[in-house]
CSV table of C-alpha atoms in Angstrom, one decimal:
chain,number,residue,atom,x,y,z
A,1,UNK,CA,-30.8,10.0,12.3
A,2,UNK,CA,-28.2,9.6,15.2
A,3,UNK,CA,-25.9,7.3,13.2
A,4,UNK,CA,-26.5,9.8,9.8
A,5,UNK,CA,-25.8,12.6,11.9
A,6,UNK,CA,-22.6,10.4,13.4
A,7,UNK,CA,-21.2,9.6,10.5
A,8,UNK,CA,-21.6,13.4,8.3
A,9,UNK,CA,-19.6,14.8,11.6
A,10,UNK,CA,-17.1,11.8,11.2
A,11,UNK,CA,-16.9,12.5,7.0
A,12,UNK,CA,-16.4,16.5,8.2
A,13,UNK,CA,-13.9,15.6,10.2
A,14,UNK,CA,-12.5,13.5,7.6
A,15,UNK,CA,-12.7,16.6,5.2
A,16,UNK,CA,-11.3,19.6,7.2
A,17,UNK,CA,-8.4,17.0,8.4
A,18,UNK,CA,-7.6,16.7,4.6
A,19,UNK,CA,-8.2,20.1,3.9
A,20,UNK,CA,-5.5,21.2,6.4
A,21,UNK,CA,-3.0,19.2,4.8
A,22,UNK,CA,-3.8,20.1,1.6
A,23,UNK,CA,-2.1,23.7,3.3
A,24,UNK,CA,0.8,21.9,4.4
A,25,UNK,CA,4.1,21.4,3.7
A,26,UNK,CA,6.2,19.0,5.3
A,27,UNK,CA,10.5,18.7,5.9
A,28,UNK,CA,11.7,15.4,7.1
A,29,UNK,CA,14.4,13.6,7.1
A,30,UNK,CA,17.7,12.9,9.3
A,31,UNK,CA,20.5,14.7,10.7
A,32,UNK,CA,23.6,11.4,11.8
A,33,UNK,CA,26.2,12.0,14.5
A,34,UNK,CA,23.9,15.1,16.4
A,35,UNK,CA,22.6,13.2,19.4
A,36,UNK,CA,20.9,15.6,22.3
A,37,UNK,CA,21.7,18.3,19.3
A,38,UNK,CA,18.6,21.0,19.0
A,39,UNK,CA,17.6,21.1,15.5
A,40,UNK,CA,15.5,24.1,14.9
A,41,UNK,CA,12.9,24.9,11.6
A,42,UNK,CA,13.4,28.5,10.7
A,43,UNK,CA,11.9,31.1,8.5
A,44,UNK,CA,14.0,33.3,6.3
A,45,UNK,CA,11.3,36.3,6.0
A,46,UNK,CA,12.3,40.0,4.9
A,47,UNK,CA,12.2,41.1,8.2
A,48,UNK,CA,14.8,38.6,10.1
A,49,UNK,CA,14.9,35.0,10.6
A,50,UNK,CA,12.0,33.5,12.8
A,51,UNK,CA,12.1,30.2,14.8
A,52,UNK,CA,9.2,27.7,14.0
A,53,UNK,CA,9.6,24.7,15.5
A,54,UNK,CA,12.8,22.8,17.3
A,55,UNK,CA,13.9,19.3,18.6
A,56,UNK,CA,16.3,17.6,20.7
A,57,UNK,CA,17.5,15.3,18.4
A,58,UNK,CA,17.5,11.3,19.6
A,59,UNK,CA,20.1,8.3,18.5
A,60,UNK,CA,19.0,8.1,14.9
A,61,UNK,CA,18.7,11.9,14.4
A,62,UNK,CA,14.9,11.7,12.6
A,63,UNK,CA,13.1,14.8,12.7
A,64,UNK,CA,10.0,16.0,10.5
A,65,UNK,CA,8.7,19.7,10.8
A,66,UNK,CA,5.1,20.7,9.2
A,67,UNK,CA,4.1,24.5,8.3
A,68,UNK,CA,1.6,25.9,6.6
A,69,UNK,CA,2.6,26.8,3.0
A,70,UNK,CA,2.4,29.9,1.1
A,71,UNK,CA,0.9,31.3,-1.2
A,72,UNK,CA,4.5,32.4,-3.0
A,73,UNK,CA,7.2,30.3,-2.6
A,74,UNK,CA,9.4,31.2,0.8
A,75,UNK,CA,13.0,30.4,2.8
A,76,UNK,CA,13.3,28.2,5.6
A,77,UNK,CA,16.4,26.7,7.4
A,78,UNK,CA,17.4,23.6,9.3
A,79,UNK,CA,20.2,24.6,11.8
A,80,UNK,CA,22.2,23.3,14.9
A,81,UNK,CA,24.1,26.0,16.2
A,82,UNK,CA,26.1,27.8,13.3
A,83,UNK,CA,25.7,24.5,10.6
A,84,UNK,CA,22.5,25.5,8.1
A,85,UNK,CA,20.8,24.3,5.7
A,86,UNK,CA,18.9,26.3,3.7
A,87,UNK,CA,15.6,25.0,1.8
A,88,UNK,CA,13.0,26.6,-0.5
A,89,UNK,CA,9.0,25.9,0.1
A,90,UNK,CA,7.0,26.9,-3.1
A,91,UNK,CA,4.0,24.2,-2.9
A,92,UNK,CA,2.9,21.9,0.1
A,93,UNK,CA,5.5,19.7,-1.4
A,94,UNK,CA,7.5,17.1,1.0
A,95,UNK,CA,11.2,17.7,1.4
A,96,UNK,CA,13.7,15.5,2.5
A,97,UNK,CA,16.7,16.2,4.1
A,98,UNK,CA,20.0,14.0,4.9
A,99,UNK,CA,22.6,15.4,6.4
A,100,UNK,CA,25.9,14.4,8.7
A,101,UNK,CA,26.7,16.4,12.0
A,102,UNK,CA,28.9,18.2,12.3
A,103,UNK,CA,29.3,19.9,9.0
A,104,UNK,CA,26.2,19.1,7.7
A,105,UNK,CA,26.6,22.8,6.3
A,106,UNK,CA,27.7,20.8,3.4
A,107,UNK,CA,27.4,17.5,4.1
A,108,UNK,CA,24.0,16.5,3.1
A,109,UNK,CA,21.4,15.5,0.7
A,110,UNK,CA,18.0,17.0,-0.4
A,111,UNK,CA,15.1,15.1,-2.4
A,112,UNK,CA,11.9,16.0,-3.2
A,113,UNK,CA,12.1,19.4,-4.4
A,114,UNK,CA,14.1,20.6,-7.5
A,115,UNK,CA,14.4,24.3,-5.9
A,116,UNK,CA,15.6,22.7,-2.9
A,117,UNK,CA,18.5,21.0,-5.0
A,118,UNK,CA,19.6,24.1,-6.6
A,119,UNK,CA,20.1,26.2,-3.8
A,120,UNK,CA,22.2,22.8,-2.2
A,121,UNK,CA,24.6,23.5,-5.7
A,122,UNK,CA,24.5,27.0,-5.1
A,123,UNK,CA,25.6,26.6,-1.3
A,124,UNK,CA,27.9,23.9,-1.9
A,125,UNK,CA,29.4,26.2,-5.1
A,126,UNK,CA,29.3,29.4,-2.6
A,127,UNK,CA,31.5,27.7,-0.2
A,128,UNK,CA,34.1,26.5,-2.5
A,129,UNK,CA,34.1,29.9,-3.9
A,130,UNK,CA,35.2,31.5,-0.2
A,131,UNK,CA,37.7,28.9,0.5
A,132,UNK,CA,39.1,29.4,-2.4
A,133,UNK,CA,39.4,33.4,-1.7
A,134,UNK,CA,40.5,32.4,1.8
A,135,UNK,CA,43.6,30.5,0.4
A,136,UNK,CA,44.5,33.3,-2.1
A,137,UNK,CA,44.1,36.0,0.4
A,138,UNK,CA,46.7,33.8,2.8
A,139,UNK,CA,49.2,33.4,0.2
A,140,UNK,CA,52.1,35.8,1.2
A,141,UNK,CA,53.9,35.0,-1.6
A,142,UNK,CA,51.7,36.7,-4.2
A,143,UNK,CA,51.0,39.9,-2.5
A,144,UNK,CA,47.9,42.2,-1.8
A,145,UNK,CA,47.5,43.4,-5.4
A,146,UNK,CA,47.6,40.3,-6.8
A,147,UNK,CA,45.9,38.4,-4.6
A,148,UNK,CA,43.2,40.7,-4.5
A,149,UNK,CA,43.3,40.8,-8.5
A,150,UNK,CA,42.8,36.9,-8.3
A,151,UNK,CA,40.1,36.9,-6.2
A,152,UNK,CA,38.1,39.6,-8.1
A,153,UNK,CA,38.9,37.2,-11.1
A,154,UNK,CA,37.4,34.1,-9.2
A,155,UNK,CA,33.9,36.1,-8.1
A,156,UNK,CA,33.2,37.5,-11.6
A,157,UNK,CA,33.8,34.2,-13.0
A,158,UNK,CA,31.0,32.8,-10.6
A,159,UNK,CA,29.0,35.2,-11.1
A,160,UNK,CA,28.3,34.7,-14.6
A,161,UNK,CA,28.2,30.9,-14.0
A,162,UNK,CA,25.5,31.8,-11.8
A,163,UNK,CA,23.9,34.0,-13.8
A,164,UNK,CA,24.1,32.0,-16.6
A,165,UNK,CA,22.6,28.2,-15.1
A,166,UNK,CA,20.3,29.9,-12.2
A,167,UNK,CA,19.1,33.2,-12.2
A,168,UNK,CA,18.6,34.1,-16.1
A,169,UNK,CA,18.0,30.4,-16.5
A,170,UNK,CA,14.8,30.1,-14.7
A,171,UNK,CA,14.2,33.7,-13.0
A,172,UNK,CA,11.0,32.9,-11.6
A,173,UNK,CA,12.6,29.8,-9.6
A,174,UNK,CA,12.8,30.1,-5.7
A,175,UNK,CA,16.5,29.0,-6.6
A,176,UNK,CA,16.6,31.9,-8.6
A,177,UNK,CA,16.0,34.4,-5.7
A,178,UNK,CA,18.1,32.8,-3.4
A,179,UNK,CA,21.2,33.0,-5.9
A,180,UNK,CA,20.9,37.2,-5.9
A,181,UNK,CA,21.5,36.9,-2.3
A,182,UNK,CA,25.0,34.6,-1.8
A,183,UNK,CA,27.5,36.6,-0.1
A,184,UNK,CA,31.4,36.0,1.0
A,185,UNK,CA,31.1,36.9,4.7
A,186,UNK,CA,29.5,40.7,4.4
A,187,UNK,CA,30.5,41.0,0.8
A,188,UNK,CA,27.0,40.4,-1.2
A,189,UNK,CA,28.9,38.3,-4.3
A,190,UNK,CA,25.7,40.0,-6.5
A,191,UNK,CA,25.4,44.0,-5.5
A,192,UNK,CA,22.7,46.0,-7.4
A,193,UNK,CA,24.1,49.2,-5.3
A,194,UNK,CA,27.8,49.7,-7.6
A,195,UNK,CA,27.3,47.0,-10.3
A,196,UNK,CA,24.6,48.0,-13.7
A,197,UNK,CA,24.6,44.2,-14.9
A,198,UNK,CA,23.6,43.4,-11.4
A,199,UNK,CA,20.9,45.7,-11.2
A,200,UNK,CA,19.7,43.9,-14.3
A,201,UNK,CA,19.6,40.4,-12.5
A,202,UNK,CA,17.5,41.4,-9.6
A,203,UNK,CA,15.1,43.2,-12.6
A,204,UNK,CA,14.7,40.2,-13.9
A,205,UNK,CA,14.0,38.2,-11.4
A,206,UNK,CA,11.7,40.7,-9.8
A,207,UNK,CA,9.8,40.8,-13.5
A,208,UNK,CA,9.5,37.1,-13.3
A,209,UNK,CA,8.0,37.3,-9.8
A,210,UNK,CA,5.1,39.3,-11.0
A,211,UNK,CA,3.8,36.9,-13.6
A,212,UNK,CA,3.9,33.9,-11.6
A,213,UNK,CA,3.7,35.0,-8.2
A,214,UNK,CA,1.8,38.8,-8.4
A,215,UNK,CA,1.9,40.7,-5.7
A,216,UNK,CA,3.9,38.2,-3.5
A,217,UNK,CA,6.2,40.5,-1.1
A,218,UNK,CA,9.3,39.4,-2.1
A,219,UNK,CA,8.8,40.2,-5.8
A,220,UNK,CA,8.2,43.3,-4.2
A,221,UNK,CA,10.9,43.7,-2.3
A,222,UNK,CA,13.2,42.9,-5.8
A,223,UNK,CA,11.7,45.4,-7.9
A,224,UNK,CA,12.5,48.4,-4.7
A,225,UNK,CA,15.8,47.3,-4.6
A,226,UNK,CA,16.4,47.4,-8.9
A,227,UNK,CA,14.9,50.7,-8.4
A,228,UNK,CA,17.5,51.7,-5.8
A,229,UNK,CA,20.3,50.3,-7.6
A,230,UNK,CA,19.0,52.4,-11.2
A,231,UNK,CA,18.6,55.8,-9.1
A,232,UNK,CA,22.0,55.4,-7.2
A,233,UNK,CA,23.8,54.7,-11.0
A,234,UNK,CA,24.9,58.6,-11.1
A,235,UNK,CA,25.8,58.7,-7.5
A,236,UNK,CA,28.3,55.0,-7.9
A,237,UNK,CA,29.6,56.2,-11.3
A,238,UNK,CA,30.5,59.8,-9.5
A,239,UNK,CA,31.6,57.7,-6.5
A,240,UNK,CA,34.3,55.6,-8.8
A,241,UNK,CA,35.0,59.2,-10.7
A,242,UNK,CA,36.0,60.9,-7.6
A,243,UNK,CA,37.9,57.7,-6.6
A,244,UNK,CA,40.3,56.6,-9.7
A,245,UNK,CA,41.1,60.6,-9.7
A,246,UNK,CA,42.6,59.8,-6.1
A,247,UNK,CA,43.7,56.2,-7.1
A,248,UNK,CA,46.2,58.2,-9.3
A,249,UNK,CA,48.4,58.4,-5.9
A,250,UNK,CA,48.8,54.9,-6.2
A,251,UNK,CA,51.8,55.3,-8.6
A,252,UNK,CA,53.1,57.3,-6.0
A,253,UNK,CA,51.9,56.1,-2.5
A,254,UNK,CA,50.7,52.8,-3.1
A,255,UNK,CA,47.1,53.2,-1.4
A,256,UNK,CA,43.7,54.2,-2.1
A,257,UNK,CA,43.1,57.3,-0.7
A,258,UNK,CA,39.5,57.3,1.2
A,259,UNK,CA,38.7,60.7,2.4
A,260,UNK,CA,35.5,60.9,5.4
A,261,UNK,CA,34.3,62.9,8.1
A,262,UNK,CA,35.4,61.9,11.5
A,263,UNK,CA,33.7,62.1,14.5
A,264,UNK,CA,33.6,65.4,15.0
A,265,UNK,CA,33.1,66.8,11.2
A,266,UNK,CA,36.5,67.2,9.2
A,267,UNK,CA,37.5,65.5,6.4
A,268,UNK,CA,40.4,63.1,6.8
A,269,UNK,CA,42.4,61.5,4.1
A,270,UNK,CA,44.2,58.4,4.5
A,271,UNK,CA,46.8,59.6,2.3
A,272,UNK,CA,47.8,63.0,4.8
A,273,UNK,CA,48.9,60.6,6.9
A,274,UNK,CA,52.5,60.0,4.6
A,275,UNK,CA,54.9,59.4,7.4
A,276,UNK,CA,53.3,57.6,9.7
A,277,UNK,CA,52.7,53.7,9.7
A,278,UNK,CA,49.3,53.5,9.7
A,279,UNK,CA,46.7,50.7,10.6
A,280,UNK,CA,43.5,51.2,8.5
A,281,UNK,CA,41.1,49.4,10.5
A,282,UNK,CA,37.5,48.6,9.1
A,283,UNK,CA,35.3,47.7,12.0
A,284,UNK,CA,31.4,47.7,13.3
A,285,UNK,CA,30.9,48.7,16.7
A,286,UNK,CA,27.6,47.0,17.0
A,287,UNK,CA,29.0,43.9,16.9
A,288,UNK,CA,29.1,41.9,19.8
A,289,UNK,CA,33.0,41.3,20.2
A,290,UNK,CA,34.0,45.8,19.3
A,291,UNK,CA,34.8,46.4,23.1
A,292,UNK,CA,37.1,43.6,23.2
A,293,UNK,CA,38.4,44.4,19.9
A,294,UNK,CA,38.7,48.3,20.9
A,295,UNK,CA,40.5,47.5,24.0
A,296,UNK,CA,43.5,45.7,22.1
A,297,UNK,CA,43.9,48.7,19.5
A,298,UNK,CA,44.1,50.8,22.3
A,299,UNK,CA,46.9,48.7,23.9
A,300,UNK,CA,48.6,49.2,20.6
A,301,UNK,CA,48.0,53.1,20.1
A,302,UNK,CA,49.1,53.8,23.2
A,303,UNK,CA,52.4,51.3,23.7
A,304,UNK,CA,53.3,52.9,20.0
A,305,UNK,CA,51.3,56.1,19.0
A,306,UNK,CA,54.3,58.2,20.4
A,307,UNK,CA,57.1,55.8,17.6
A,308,UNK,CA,54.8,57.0,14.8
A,309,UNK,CA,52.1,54.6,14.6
A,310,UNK,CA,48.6,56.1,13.3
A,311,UNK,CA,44.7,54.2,13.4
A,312,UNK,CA,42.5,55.3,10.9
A,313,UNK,CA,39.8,53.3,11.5
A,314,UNK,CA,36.4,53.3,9.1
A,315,UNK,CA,33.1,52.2,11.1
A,316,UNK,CA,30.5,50.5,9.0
A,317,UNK,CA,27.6,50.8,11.6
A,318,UNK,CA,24.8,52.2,9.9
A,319,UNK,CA,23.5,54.5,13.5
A,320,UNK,CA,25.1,57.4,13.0
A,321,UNK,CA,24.6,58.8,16.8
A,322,UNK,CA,25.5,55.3,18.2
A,323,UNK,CA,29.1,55.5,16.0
A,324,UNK,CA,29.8,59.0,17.4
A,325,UNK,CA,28.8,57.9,21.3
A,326,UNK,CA,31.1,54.9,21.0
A,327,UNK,CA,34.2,56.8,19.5
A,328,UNK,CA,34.0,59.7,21.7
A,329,UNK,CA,36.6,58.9,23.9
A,330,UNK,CA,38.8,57.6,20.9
A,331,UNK,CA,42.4,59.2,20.5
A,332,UNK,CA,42.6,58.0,17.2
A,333,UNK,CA,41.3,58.8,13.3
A,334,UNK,CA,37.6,58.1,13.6
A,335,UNK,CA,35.6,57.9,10.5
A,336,UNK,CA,32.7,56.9,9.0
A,337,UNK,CA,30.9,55.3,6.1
A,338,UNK,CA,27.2,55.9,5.6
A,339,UNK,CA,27.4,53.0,2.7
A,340,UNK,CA,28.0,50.4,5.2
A,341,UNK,CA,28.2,47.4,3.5
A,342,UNK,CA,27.5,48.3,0.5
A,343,UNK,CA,30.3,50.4,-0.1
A,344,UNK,CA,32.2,51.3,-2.8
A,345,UNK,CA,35.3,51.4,-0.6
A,346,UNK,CA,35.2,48.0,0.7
A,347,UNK,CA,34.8,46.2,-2.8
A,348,UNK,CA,37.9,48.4,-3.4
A,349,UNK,CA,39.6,47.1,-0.6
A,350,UNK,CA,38.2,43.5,-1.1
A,351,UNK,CA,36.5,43.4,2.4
A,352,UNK,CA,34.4,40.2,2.6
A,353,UNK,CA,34.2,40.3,6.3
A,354,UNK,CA,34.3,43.2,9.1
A,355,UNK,CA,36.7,43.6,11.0
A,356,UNK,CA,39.6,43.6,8.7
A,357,UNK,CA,42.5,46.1,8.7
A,358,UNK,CA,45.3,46.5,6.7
A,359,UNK,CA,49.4,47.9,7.6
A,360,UNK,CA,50.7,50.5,5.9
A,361,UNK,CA,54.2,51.9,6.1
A,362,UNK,CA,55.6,55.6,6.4
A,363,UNK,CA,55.7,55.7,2.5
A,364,UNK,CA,52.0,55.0,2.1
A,365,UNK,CA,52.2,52.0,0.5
A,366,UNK,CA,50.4,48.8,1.5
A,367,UNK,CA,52.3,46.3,3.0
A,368,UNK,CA,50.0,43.3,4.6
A,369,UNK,CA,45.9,42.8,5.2
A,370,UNK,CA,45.2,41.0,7.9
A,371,UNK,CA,45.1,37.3,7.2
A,372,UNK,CA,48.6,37.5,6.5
A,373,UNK,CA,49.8,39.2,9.2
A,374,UNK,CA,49.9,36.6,12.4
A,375,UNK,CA,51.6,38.8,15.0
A,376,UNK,CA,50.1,42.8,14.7
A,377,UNK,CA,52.6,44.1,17.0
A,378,UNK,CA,55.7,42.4,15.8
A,379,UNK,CA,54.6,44.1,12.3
A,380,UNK,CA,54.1,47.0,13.4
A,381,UNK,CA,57.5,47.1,15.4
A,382,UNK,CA,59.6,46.1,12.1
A,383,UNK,CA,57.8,49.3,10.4
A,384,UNK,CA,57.9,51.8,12.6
């Protein structure tokens, strides 16, 4: 009875060992040329990105993680420091992963999981995309209009690449999701909040989620943020309305007006400030590197304020009180948009990354973004 009794605990053992990994999912592979590097396992949830596991990488740079899976497909990353790799989990599936430090952003291979291999074609197609943009918006020679013109081109062109081989393809693919949520810096490349064929693309996906995977949170999450997108349809198309009725300045001052409230209640338009040269400044205060940032503008304003030289300077932050505490002691234009990133006015003004700022002379009229200007105060000098 001993031994029976032995060998059923040994067989249970057996069972619930098998039975766990039957819940598993595993990512292995190798990571060259990242000795003593910390690779850590991350989860992408909806509420922020979670560390899992981690390890100090040896000579030959093996690693293998092991979670438990899901019962939807999820988002996980392999990163050391700011190099990721992003990989999709929809079964207890085995992924490999083959990458080459540093860069391995980029530089790597995935096998095992045909998810996992469209989201490395979507990454790899997402980062041409913004060096591409990069290179236009640092060509002097074609101009802001034009440059800006080009790049618009370039993104809508992707987009319905995109659209077209991944998300209307399969919509219920983990690939699928992933592709809705490619940006260019802060610029989402799909935005459900000012675009209707875009609203249509999240739908979609969201519908597919709730045949295959119902109820699953995510699925969820896409269908709120369709919903969003449909009911703020009258409030973008009044938005653009109110805006191409002051984009008929341009013919005459060469900028988009944006008219806000400041930090203490008026309106201010861009445009009143004919005359001056101004630096329209986009910024986020909550960002780690404001102060340092604030400090030089205020080197600027006050070395130059008294020649002419105006800030108008639009804050992003999404905490109204925290905006209004930090600009307090400001002496310059103040304002703020409650859209934050999804604003209208920054796919206007081609924003794909915060801070940017742009120079405009005493006639209104645009005359360099930032990535084309390399000294600020020399420009500002030859204007004012």
């Amino acid at each position: 009875m001993k031994h029976i009794s032995k060998a059923a605990a040994v067989a249970l053992a057996a069972l619930s060992v098998a039975s766990c990994n039957k819940n598993q999912f595993t990512v292995e592979g190798q990571i060259a040329g990242a000795k003593d590097s910390v690779l850590y396992f991350e989860n992408v949830s909806l509420e922020g990105i979670n560390i899992l596991d981690s390890v100090k990488l040896s000579d030959n740079g093996e690693f293998s993680f092991s979670q438990e899976a899901k019962t939807a497909p999820d988002f996980y990353r392999l990163r050391i420091a700011d190099q990721i790799i992003n990989v999709s989990i929809d079964s207890t599936e085995t992924v490999q992963v083959k990458g080459q430090y540093p860069g391995m952003a980029s530089n790597y291979t995935v096998s095992g999981s045909e998810n996992c291999e469209k989201i490395r074609e979507l990454a790899l197609k997402q980062i041409d995309l913004q060096a591409k943009a990069i290179a236009l918006q640092n060509n002097t020679e074609l101009g802001i209009i034009k440059a800006n013109d080009s790049i618009q081109t370039l993104i809508n062109l992707y987009k319905e690449e995109v659209k077209r081989d991944y998300i209307y393809k399969e919509p219920y693919k983990a690939y699928a999701y992933f592709a809705l949520f490619q940006a260019i810096g802060n610029y989402l490349i799909f935005n459900p909040r000012n675009n209707k064929d875009d609203i249509k693309a999240f739908a979609a996906v969201a519908t597919s989620w709730d045949t295959y995977y119902p109820h699953a949170e995510r699925g969820q999450n896409l269908h709120n943020i369709a919903i969003e997108g449909m009911k703020n349809q009258r409030i973008v198309a009044a938005q653009n309305t109110d805006i191409q009725i002051e984009a008929s300045k341009v013919q005459e001052a060469g900028v988009l007006d944006i008219a806000l409230l400041d930090n203490k209640g008026n309106e201010r338009h861009l445009t009143d400030l004919k005359g001056q040269v101004v630096l329209l400044d986009f910024h986020v205060f909550a960002l780690k590197d404001s102060p340092a940032r604030i400090i030089q503008l205020r080197e600027l304003y006050n070395k130059y304020h008294a020649q002419g030289l105006e800030i108008y300077q639009v804050s992003l932050d999404s905490d109204e009180h925290f905006w209004k505490q930090q600009t307090a002691a400001l002496p310059w234009i103040s304002v703020r948009d409650e859209d934050g990133a999804g604003s209208q006015r920054l796919a206007l003004y081609n924003i794909q990354a915060v801070p940017d700022f742009f120079v405009i002379d005493r006639g209104n009229n645009l005359v360099k973004r930032a990535a084309q200007i390399a000294d600020l105060e020399a420009e500002i000098k030859k204007l004012l």
